[in-house]
mmCIF file of C-alpha atoms in Angstrom:
data_model
loop_
_atom_site.group_PDB
_atom_site.id
_atom_site.type_symbol
_atom_site.label_atom_id
_atom_site.label_comp_id
_atom_site.label_asym_id
_atom_site.label_seq_id
_atom_site.Cartn_x
_atom_site.Cartn_y
_atom_site.Cartn_z
ATOM 1 C CA MET A 1 0.000 0.000 0.000
ATOM 2 C CA ALA A 2 1.240 3.450 -0.840
ATOM 3 C CA SER A 3 1.281 5.728 2.163
ATOM 4 C CA SER A 4 -0.465 9.057 1.783
ATOM 5 C CA SER A 5 2.710 10.939 2.719
ATOM 6 C CA VAL A 6 4.547 9.784 -0.432
ATOM 7 C CA LYS A 7 2.754 10.901 -3.575
ATOM 8 C CA LEU A 8 2.975 9.433 -7.032
ATOM 9 C CA GLU A 9 5.545 11.220 -9.192
ATOM 10 C CA LEU A 10 4.182 13.931 -11.523
ATOM 11 C CA ARG A 11 5.875 14.437 -14.900
ATOM 12 C CA ALA A 12 5.610 17.376 -17.320
ATOM 13 C CA LEU A 13 3.808 16.648 -20.612
ATOM 14 C CA GLY A 14 5.773 18.249 -23.457
ATOM 15 C CA ASN A 15 5.106 21.994 -23.690
ATOM 16 C CA THR A 16 1.529 21.800 -22.385
ATOM 17 C CA GLY A 17 2.248 22.912 -18.820
ATOM 18 C CA LEU A 18 0.263 19.855 -17.648
ATOM 19 C CA LYS A 19 1.816 17.537 -15.090
ATOM 20 C CA LEU A 20 0.598 13.959 -15.271
ATOM 21 C CA SER A 21 0.894 11.237 -12.658
ATOM 22 C CA CYS A 22 3.485 8.728 -13.918
ATOM 23 C CA VAL A 23 0.752 6.067 -13.699
ATOM 24 C CA GLY A 24 -2.309 6.969 -15.782
ATOM 25 C CA PHE A 25 -5.781 5.471 -15.368
ATOM 26 C CA GLY A 26 -6.844 3.772 -18.606
ATOM 27 C CA ALA A 27 -10.642 3.739 -18.520
ATOM 28 C CA SER A 28 -11.311 1.302 -21.372
ATOM 29 C CA PRO A 29 -12.145 -1.494 -18.852
ATOM 30 C CA LEU A 30 -14.931 0.728 -17.454
ATOM 31 C CA GLY A 31 -16.626 0.116 -20.819
ATOM 32 C CA ASN A 32 -16.836 -3.611 -19.946
ATOM 33 C CA VAL A 33 -14.161 -4.288 -22.569
ATOM 34 C CA PHE A 34 -12.655 -7.051 -20.395
ATOM 35 C CA GLY A 35 -15.871 -8.165 -18.646
ATOM 36 C CA PRO A 36 -18.641 -6.431 -16.699
ATOM 37 C CA VAL A 37 -17.768 -3.605 -14.270
ATOM 38 C CA SER A 38 -20.462 -2.203 -11.996
ATOM 39 C CA GLU A 39 -20.973 1.525 -11.570
ATOM 40 C CA GLU A 40 -20.094 1.028 -7.912
ATOM 41 C CA ASP A 41 -16.731 -0.564 -8.799
ATOM 42 C CA ALA A 42 -15.998 2.162 -11.356
ATOM 43 C CA ILE A 43 -16.621 4.894 -8.781
ATOM 44 C CA ALA A 44 -14.565 3.057 -6.135
ATOM 45 C CA SER A 45 -11.580 2.567 -8.479
ATOM 46 C CA VAL A 46 -11.562 6.229 -9.516
ATOM 47 C CA ARG A 47 -11.838 7.283 -5.861
ATOM 48 C CA GLU A 48 -8.863 5.053 -4.981
ATOM 49 C CA ALA A 49 -6.906 6.435 -7.961
ATOM 50 C CA PHE A 50 -7.373 9.997 -6.665
ATOM 51 C CA ARG A 51 -6.494 8.916 -3.121
ATOM 52 C CA LEU A 52 -3.205 7.410 -4.275
ATOM 53 C CA GLY A 53 -2.201 10.385 -6.441
ATOM 54 C CA ILE A 54 -3.341 9.418 -9.960
ATOM 55 C CA ASN A 55 -4.525 12.569 -11.755
ATOM 56 C CA PHE A 56 -4.705 11.402 -15.391
ATOM 57 C CA PHE A 57 -7.711 9.564 -16.861
ATOM 58 C CA ASP A 58 -7.911 8.406 -20.487
ATOM 59 C CA THR A 59 -10.973 7.187 -22.377
ATOM 60 C CA SER A 60 -12.552 7.111 -25.851
ATOM 61 C CA PRO A 61 -16.059 6.949 -27.332
ATOM 62 C CA TYR A 62 -14.899 3.696 -28.983
ATOM 63 C CA TYR A 63 -14.370 1.865 -25.684
ATOM 64 C CA GLY A 64 -17.469 -0.179 -24.927
ATOM 65 C CA GLY A 65 -19.411 1.775 -27.559
ATOM 66 C CA THR A 66 -19.442 5.017 -25.450
ATOM 67 C CA LEU A 67 -19.924 3.170 -22.115
ATOM 68 C CA SER A 68 -16.377 3.914 -20.898
ATOM 69 C CA GLU A 69 -16.934 7.681 -21.237
ATOM 70 C CA LYS A 70 -20.293 7.485 -19.450
ATOM 71 C CA MET A 71 -18.898 5.407 -16.580
ATOM 72 C CA LEU A 72 -15.814 7.619 -16.204
ATOM 73 C CA GLY A 73 -18.069 10.687 -16.220
ATOM 74 C CA LYS A 74 -20.215 9.274 -13.424
ATOM 75 C CA ALA A 75 -17.152 8.176 -11.438
ATOM 76 C CA LEU A 76 -15.478 11.608 -11.718
ATOM 77 C CA LYS A 77 -18.705 13.394 -10.799
ATOM 78 C CA ALA A 78 -19.037 11.241 -7.673
ATOM 79 C CA GLN A 79 -15.709 12.585 -6.317
ATOM 80 C CA SER A 80 -15.545 16.108 -4.973
ATOM 81 C CA VAL A 81 -12.214 16.893 -6.658
ATOM 82 C CA PRO A 82 -11.760 20.368 -8.204
ATOM 83 C CA ARG A 83 -11.701 20.164 -12.033
ATOM 84 C CA ASN A 84 -8.255 21.784 -12.291
ATOM 85 C CA GLU A 85 -6.711 18.983 -10.216
ATOM 86 C CA TYR A 86 -7.146 16.227 -12.795
ATOM 87 C CA VAL A 87 -6.488 15.698 -16.490
ATOM 88 C CA VAL A 88 -8.996 13.981 -18.772
ATOM 89 C CA SER A 89 -8.151 12.768 -22.227
ATOM 90 C CA THR A 90 -10.615 11.351 -24.746
ATOM 91 C CA LYS A 91 -10.458 10.590 -28.442
ATOM 92 C CA CYS A 92 -12.270 11.102 -31.724
ATOM 93 C CA GLY A 93 -12.410 9.461 -35.140
ATOM 94 C CA ARG A 94 -12.888 5.846 -34.017
ATOM 95 C CA TYR A 95 -16.360 4.631 -33.043
ATOM 96 C CA ALA A 96 -18.187 1.329 -32.584
ATOM 97 C CA GLU A 97 -19.611 1.887 -36.075
ATOM 98 C CA GLY A 98 -16.205 2.545 -37.693
ATOM 99 C CA PHE A 99 -13.715 5.326 -38.464
ATOM 100 C CA ASP A 100 -14.580 8.906 -39.408
ATOM 101 C CA PHE A 101 -11.923 11.615 -39.161
ATOM 102 C CA SER A 102 -13.944 14.257 -41.042
ATOM 103 C CA ALA A 103 -14.057 17.758 -39.560
ATOM 104 C CA GLU A 104 -17.846 17.487 -39.236
ATOM 105 C CA ARG A 105 -17.718 14.205 -37.297
ATOM 106 C CA VAL A 106 -14.914 15.121 -34.886
ATOM 107 C CA THR A 107 -16.574 18.488 -34.171
ATOM 108 C CA ARG A 108 -19.813 16.707 -33.271
ATOM 109 C CA SER A 109 -17.840 14.049 -31.409
ATOM 110 C CA ILE A 110 -16.467 16.386 -28.730
ATOM 111 C CA ASP A 111 -19.949 17.647 -27.807
ATOM 112 C CA GLU A 112 -21.155 14.044 -27.447
ATOM 113 C CA SER A 113 -18.099 13.157 -25.331
ATOM 114 C CA LEU A 114 -18.461 16.194 -23.066
ATOM 115 C CA ALA A 115 -22.105 15.301 -22.434
ATOM 116 C CA ARG A 116 -21.199 11.698 -21.543
ATOM 117 C CA LEU A 117 -18.261 12.784 -19.371
ATOM 118 C CA GLN A 118 -20.386 15.542 -17.746
ATOM 119 C CA LEU A 119 -17.527 18.012 -18.305
ATOM 120 C CA ASP A 120 -17.261 21.507 -19.801
ATOM 121 C CA TYR A 121 -13.938 20.710 -21.489
ATOM 122 C CA VAL A 122 -11.397 17.919 -21.855
ATOM 123 C CA ASP A 123 -7.709 18.560 -21.371
ATOM 124 C CA ILE A 124 -6.646 16.473 -24.366
ATOM 125 C CA LEU A 125 -8.571 15.341 -27.450
ATOM 126 C CA GLN A 126 -6.741 12.763 -29.551
ATOM 127 C CA CYS A 127 -7.358 11.427 -33.047
ATOM 128 C CA HIS A 128 -7.812 7.705 -32.318
ATOM 129 C CA ASP A 129 -5.745 5.095 -34.220
ATOM 130 C CA ILE A 130 -4.934 7.304 -37.177
ATOM 131 C CA GLU A 131 -3.327 4.461 -39.176
ATOM 132 C CA PHE A 132 -6.895 3.422 -40.053
ATOM 133 C CA GLY A 133 -7.627 6.736 -41.772
ATOM 134 C CA SER A 134 -5.991 8.882 -44.427
ATOM 135 C CA LEU A 135 -2.984 10.554 -42.797
ATOM 136 C CA ASP A 136 -3.315 13.435 -45.254
ATOM 137 C CA GLN A 137 -6.903 13.978 -44.073
ATOM 138 C CA ILE A 138 -5.613 13.980 -40.461
ATOM 139 C CA VAL A 139 -3.061 16.673 -41.410
ATOM 140 C CA ASN A 140 -5.283 18.821 -43.647
ATOM 141 C CA GLU A 141 -8.750 18.428 -42.134
ATOM 142 C CA THR A 142 -8.890 16.757 -38.713
ATOM 143 C CA ILE A 143 -6.140 18.641 -36.886
ATOM 144 C CA PRO A 144 -7.328 22.064 -38.172
ATOM 145 C CA ALA A 145 -10.831 21.129 -36.895
ATOM 146 C CA LEU A 146 -9.338 20.264 -33.496
ATOM 147 C CA GLN A 147 -7.559 23.639 -33.444
ATOM 148 C CA LYS A 148 -10.968 25.297 -33.759
ATOM 149 C CA LEU A 149 -12.232 23.249 -30.786
ATOM 150 C CA LYS A 150 -9.200 24.483 -28.848
ATOM 151 C CA GLU A 151 -10.075 28.086 -29.713
ATOM 152 C CA ALA A 152 -13.677 27.399 -28.641
ATOM 153 C CA GLY A 153 -12.419 26.215 -25.213
ATOM 154 C CA LYS A 154 -13.856 22.703 -25.550
ATOM 155 C CA ILE A 155 -10.401 21.116 -25.497
ATOM 156 C CA ARG A 156 -7.050 22.373 -24.218
ATOM 157 C CA PHE A 157 -4.605 20.224 -26.202
ATOM 158 C CA VAL A 158 -4.507 18.084 -29.344
ATOM 159 C CA GLY A 159 -3.076 14.592 -29.649
ATOM 160 C CA ILE A 160 -2.750 11.660 -32.039
ATOM 161 C CA THR A 161 -2.660 7.941 -31.280
ATOM 162 C CA GLY A 162 -1.724 4.829 -33.217
ATOM 163 C CA LEU A 163 0.302 1.629 -33.227
ATOM 164 C CA PRO A 164 2.823 2.041 -36.106
ATOM 165 C CA LEU A 165 5.364 4.644 -34.994
ATOM 166 C CA GLY A 166 5.741 5.962 -38.551
ATOM 167 C CA VAL A 167 2.323 7.640 -38.403
ATOM 168 C CA PHE A 168 3.620 10.094 -35.788
ATOM 169 C CA THR A 169 6.550 11.352 -37.863
ATOM 170 C CA TYR A 170 4.366 11.497 -40.987
ATOM 171 C CA VAL A 171 1.887 13.831 -39.305
ATOM 172 C CA LEU A 172 4.315 15.863 -37.175
ATOM 173 C CA ASP A 173 6.513 16.592 -40.218
ATOM 174 C CA ARG A 174 3.489 18.058 -42.016
ATOM 175 C CA VAL A 175 1.563 20.112 -39.449
ATOM 176 C CA PRO A 176 2.535 23.595 -38.228
ATOM 177 C CA PRO A 177 4.722 23.431 -35.083
ATOM 178 C CA GLY A 178 2.657 23.487 -31.898
ATOM 179 C CA THR A 179 -0.574 22.193 -33.467
ATOM 180 C CA VAL A 180 -0.095 18.656 -32.100
ATOM 181 C CA ASP A 181 0.760 18.735 -28.399
ATOM 182 C CA VAL A 182 0.931 15.053 -27.480
ATOM 183 C CA ILE A 183 1.211 11.536 -28.901
ATOM 184 C CA LEU A 184 -0.123 8.376 -27.313
ATOM 185 C CA SER A 185 1.788 5.272 -28.342
ATOM 186 C CA TYR A 186 0.950 1.749 -27.195
ATOM 187 C CA CYS A 187 2.801 -1.571 -27.103
ATOM 188 C CA HIS A 188 6.112 0.088 -28.023
ATOM 189 C CA TYR A 189 7.589 0.678 -24.589
ATOM 190 C CA SER A 190 7.536 -2.626 -22.788
ATOM 191 C CA ILE A 191 10.147 -5.285 -22.034
ATOM 192 C CA ASN A 192 9.487 -7.045 -25.362
ATOM 193 C CA ASP A 193 9.343 -3.904 -27.533
ATOM 194 C CA SER A 194 11.073 -0.618 -26.710
ATOM 195 C CA THR A 195 11.072 0.959 -30.183
ATOM 196 C CA LEU A 196 9.324 4.112 -28.893
ATOM 197 C CA GLU A 197 12.636 5.020 -27.239
ATOM 198 C CA ASP A 198 14.230 5.743 -30.643
ATOM 199 C CA LEU A 199 11.498 8.274 -31.426
ATOM 200 C CA ILE A 200 11.712 10.232 -28.156
ATOM 201 C CA PRO A 201 14.516 12.666 -29.233
ATOM 202 C CA TYR A 202 12.487 13.524 -32.373
ATOM 203 C CA LEU A 203 9.298 14.062 -30.319
ATOM 204 C CA LYS A 204 11.187 16.249 -27.832
ATOM 205 C CA SER A 205 12.587 18.319 -30.694
ATOM 206 C CA LYS A 206 8.983 18.946 -31.812
ATOM 207 C CA GLY A 207 7.902 19.883 -28.252
ATOM 208 C CA VAL A 208 5.459 16.975 -28.215
ATOM 209 C CA GLY A 209 4.560 15.184 -24.972
ATOM 210 C CA VAL A 210 4.740 11.385 -24.836
ATOM 211 C CA ILE A 211 2.228 9.004 -23.249
ATOM 212 C CA SER A 212 2.801 5.269 -23.444
ATOM 213 C CA ALA A 213 0.022 2.713 -23.016
ATOM 214 C CA SER A 214 -0.130 -1.069 -22.693
ATOM 215 C CA PRO A 215 2.982 -1.650 -20.555
ATOM 216 C CA LEU A 216 1.833 -5.289 -20.349
ATOM 217 C CA ALA A 217 1.713 -5.485 -24.175
ATOM 218 C CA MET A 218 -2.078 -6.069 -24.186
ATOM 219 C CA GLY A 219 -1.731 -9.069 -21.889
ATOM 220 C CA LEU A 220 1.441 -10.684 -23.276
ATOM 221 C CA LEU A 221 3.363 -9.804 -20.106
ATOM 222 C CA THR A 222 0.890 -11.264 -17.619
ATOM 223 C CA GLU A 223 0.509 -14.463 -15.605
ATOM 224 C CA SER A 224 -2.705 -15.381 -17.409
ATOM 225 C CA GLY A 225 -1.392 -14.548 -20.893
ATOM 226 C CA PRO A 226 -3.028 -12.569 -23.734
ATOM 227 C CA PRO A 227 -6.651 -12.824 -24.862
ATOM 228 C CA GLU A 228 -7.502 -15.148 -27.786
ATOM 229 C CA TRP A 229 -7.741 -12.242 -30.235
ATOM 230 C CA HIS A 230 -4.227 -10.905 -29.529
ATOM 231 C CA PRO A 231 -2.539 -10.125 -32.883
ATOM 232 C CA ALA A 232 1.022 -11.169 -31.871
ATOM 233 C CA SER A 233 2.743 -14.070 -33.623
ATOM 234 C CA SER A 234 2.711 -17.474 -31.922
ATOM 235 C CA GLU A 235 6.507 -17.132 -31.524
ATOM 236 C CA LEU A 236 6.117 -13.873 -29.583
ATOM 237 C CA LYS A 237 3.268 -15.297 -27.487
ATOM 238 C CA SER A 238 5.239 -18.394 -26.487
ATOM 239 C CA ALA A 239 8.373 -16.370 -25.638
ATOM 240 C CA CYS A 240 6.312 -14.130 -23.352
ATOM 241 C CA GLN A 241 4.690 -17.218 -21.819
ATOM 242 C CA ALA A 242 8.167 -18.618 -21.092
ATOM 243 C CA ALA A 243 9.206 -15.290 -19.541
ATOM 244 C CA ALA A 244 6.108 -15.266 -17.318
ATOM 245 C CA ALA A 245 6.797 -18.852 -16.226
ATOM 246 C CA HIS A 246 10.410 -17.945 -15.390
ATOM 247 C CA CYS A 247 9.206 -15.073 -13.183
ATOM 248 C CA ARG A 248 6.681 -17.328 -11.478
ATOM 249 C CA GLU A 249 9.392 -19.903 -10.675
ATOM 250 C CA LYS A 250 11.443 -17.136 -9.057
ATOM 251 C CA GLY A 251 8.448 -15.961 -7.018
ATOM 252 C CA LYS A 252 8.260 -12.759 -9.094
ATOM 253 C CA ASN A 253 5.399 -11.225 -11.046
ATOM 254 C CA ILE A 254 6.031 -10.425 -14.710
ATOM 255 C CA SER A 255 3.319 -7.725 -14.770
ATOM 256 C CA LYS A 256 4.951 -5.778 -11.958
ATOM 257 C CA LEU A 257 8.355 -6.125 -13.630
ATOM 258 C CA ALA A 258 6.857 -4.901 -16.930
ATOM 259 C CA MET A 259 5.114 -1.966 -15.290
ATOM 260 C CA GLN A 260 8.356 -0.899 -13.576
ATOM 261 C CA TYR A 261 10.317 -1.240 -16.811
ATOM 262 C CA SER A 262 7.891 1.132 -18.562
ATOM 263 C CA LEU A 263 7.821 3.606 -15.661
ATOM 264 C CA SER A 264 11.602 3.861 -15.447
ATOM 265 C CA ASN A 265 11.915 6.055 -18.569
ATOM 266 C CA LYS A 266 11.198 9.576 -17.301
ATOM 267 C CA GLU A 267 10.941 10.994 -20.823
ATOM 268 C CA ILE A 268 7.558 9.254 -20.931
ATOM 269 C CA SER A 269 5.129 11.485 -19.030
ATOM 270 C CA SER A 270 2.634 8.802 -18.090
ATOM 271 C CA VAL A 271 2.269 5.054 -18.460
ATOM 272 C CA LEU A 272 -1.389 4.322 -19.127
ATOM 273 C CA VAL A 273 -2.741 1.062 -17.838
ATOM 274 C CA GLY A 274 -6.319 -0.177 -17.886
ATOM 275 C CA MET A 275 -7.915 -0.453 -14.433
ATOM 276 C CA ASN A 276 -11.328 -1.490 -13.195
ATOM 277 C CA SER A 277 -10.899 -2.346 -9.515
ATOM 278 C CA ILE A 278 -9.421 -0.946 -6.307
ATOM 279 C CA LYS A 279 -6.990 -3.889 -6.299
ATOM 280 C CA GLN A 280 -5.634 -3.052 -9.774
ATOM 281 C CA VAL A 281 -5.227 0.625 -8.839
ATOM 282 C CA GLU A 282 -3.349 -0.317 -5.669
ATOM 283 C CA GLU A 283 -1.070 -2.803 -7.463
ATOM 284 C CA ASN A 284 -0.113 -0.313 -10.185
ATOM 285 C CA VAL A 285 0.602 2.499 -7.737
ATOM 286 C CA ALA A 286 2.519 0.116 -5.440
ATOM 287 C CA ALA A 287 4.717 -0.920 -8.403
ATOM 288 C CA ALA A 288 5.512 2.765 -9.062
ATOM 289 C CA MET A 289 6.238 3.478 -5.381
ATOM 290 C CA GLU A 290 8.492 0.444 -5.083
ATOM 291 C CA LEU A 291 10.385 1.557 -8.195
ATOM 292 C CA THR A 292 10.989 4.966 -6.573
ATOM 293 C CA ASP A 293 12.147 3.368 -3.315
ATOM 294 C CA LYS A 294 14.170 0.385 -4.487
ATOM 295 C CA GLY A 295 14.633 0.625 -8.249
ATOM 296 C CA LYS A 296 13.980 -2.174 -10.759
ATOM 297 C CA ASP A 297 14.724 -5.841 -10.135
ATOM 298 C CA GLU A 298 17.694 -5.742 -12.531
ATOM 299 C CA GLU A 299 18.532 -9.440 -12.127
ATOM 300 C CA THR A 300 15.091 -10.769 -13.068
ATOM 301 C CA LEU A 301 14.758 -8.106 -15.760
ATOM 302 C CA SER A 302 17.977 -9.174 -17.502
ATOM 303 C CA GLU A 303 16.879 -12.835 -17.344
ATOM 304 C CA VAL A 304 13.522 -11.953 -18.894
ATOM 305 C CA GLU A 305 15.220 -9.818 -21.560
ATOM 306 C CA ALA A 306 17.428 -12.810 -22.451
ATOM 307 C CA ILE A 307 14.339 -15.024 -22.871
ATOM 308 C CA LEU A 308 12.658 -12.369 -25.057
ATOM 309 C CA LYS A 309 15.775 -11.493 -27.091
ATOM 310 C CA PRO A 310 14.823 -13.631 -30.161
ATOM 311 C CA VAL A 311 11.503 -11.732 -30.446
ATOM 312 C CA LYS A 312 12.654 -8.294 -29.243
ATOM 313 C CA ASN A 313 10.841 -5.410 -30.987
ATOM 314 C CA GLN A 314 8.625 -7.773 -32.980
ATOM 315 C CA THR A 315 5.291 -6.037 -33.619
ATOM 316 C CA TRP A 316 2.170 -6.748 -35.713
ATOM 317 C CA PRO A 317 0.467 -4.923 -38.581
ATOM 318 C CA SER A 318 -2.224 -2.347 -37.823
ATOM 319 C CA GLY A 319 -4.236 -0.063 -40.081
ATOM 320 C CA ILE A 320 -4.605 0.447 -43.791
ATOM 321 C CA GLN A 321 -1.283 0.413 -45.624
ATOM 322 C CA GLN A 322 -0.203 3.996 -46.246
ATOM 323 C CA SER A 323 1.227 4.564 -49.702
#
């Protein structure tokens, strides 16, 4: 348990002036993405997150077909925390019914999201999984539309998200400096894949803040293993399974090791991890606190890295092929 006297580390997000807790609350599980979550549990997990120093909450209208936003909205409203003390990020362009990055749709999208979240503004609005759209439309139509929402006070900062790292450089090389404030990358800063690290100097040079999600590689780096639908190769899955088994034999937990690995790069402002229970919130914060106190378990980490070496930085395709 984290004691209330020691708070979770806050890290600056690019040039935004925002400071995010190094552990971020991923709210996709509140949309019943990984099984049913009651409103009571959602409220209790968000309350525990605030109590332990988490100030960053991330959602999307896509998660649970808008349910995640609604549940997060209710859970935030149930706490009596001043609005300027927490950071909410949602997304646009990806919906249960498909992708639409048109200016008209994303402009309508923010009003729908604000109503579900019961907020007057969100801190960050991100174009969701842009590799599934036309990157030129993102540059020429979507981001200018988001700038207008910024001017209207509905959002404070603009972000982009996606799996292939090349989409970030494509967009950032083509938009005016300062129009994209943040990127959210996932599955590229974990023990099995640290390719995001190579992009960090470029992102810093552009003044863009970095958020990394899926420190457990969407379930690869867990005791129970990934869900059936996980897109990784069988080779990558079995290597991660072997790594998890090795940790178990040593009395260690691969998820905690993975979380600490991701948290140890301070150039990454926040590590987003999905949470839907008090227990998960406590475990994630405890991993961060232990890292601050004792550092990483270097011995087990190097053994796990050796097991994963043959599959290091192996990823999977995502999106429509960009010409």
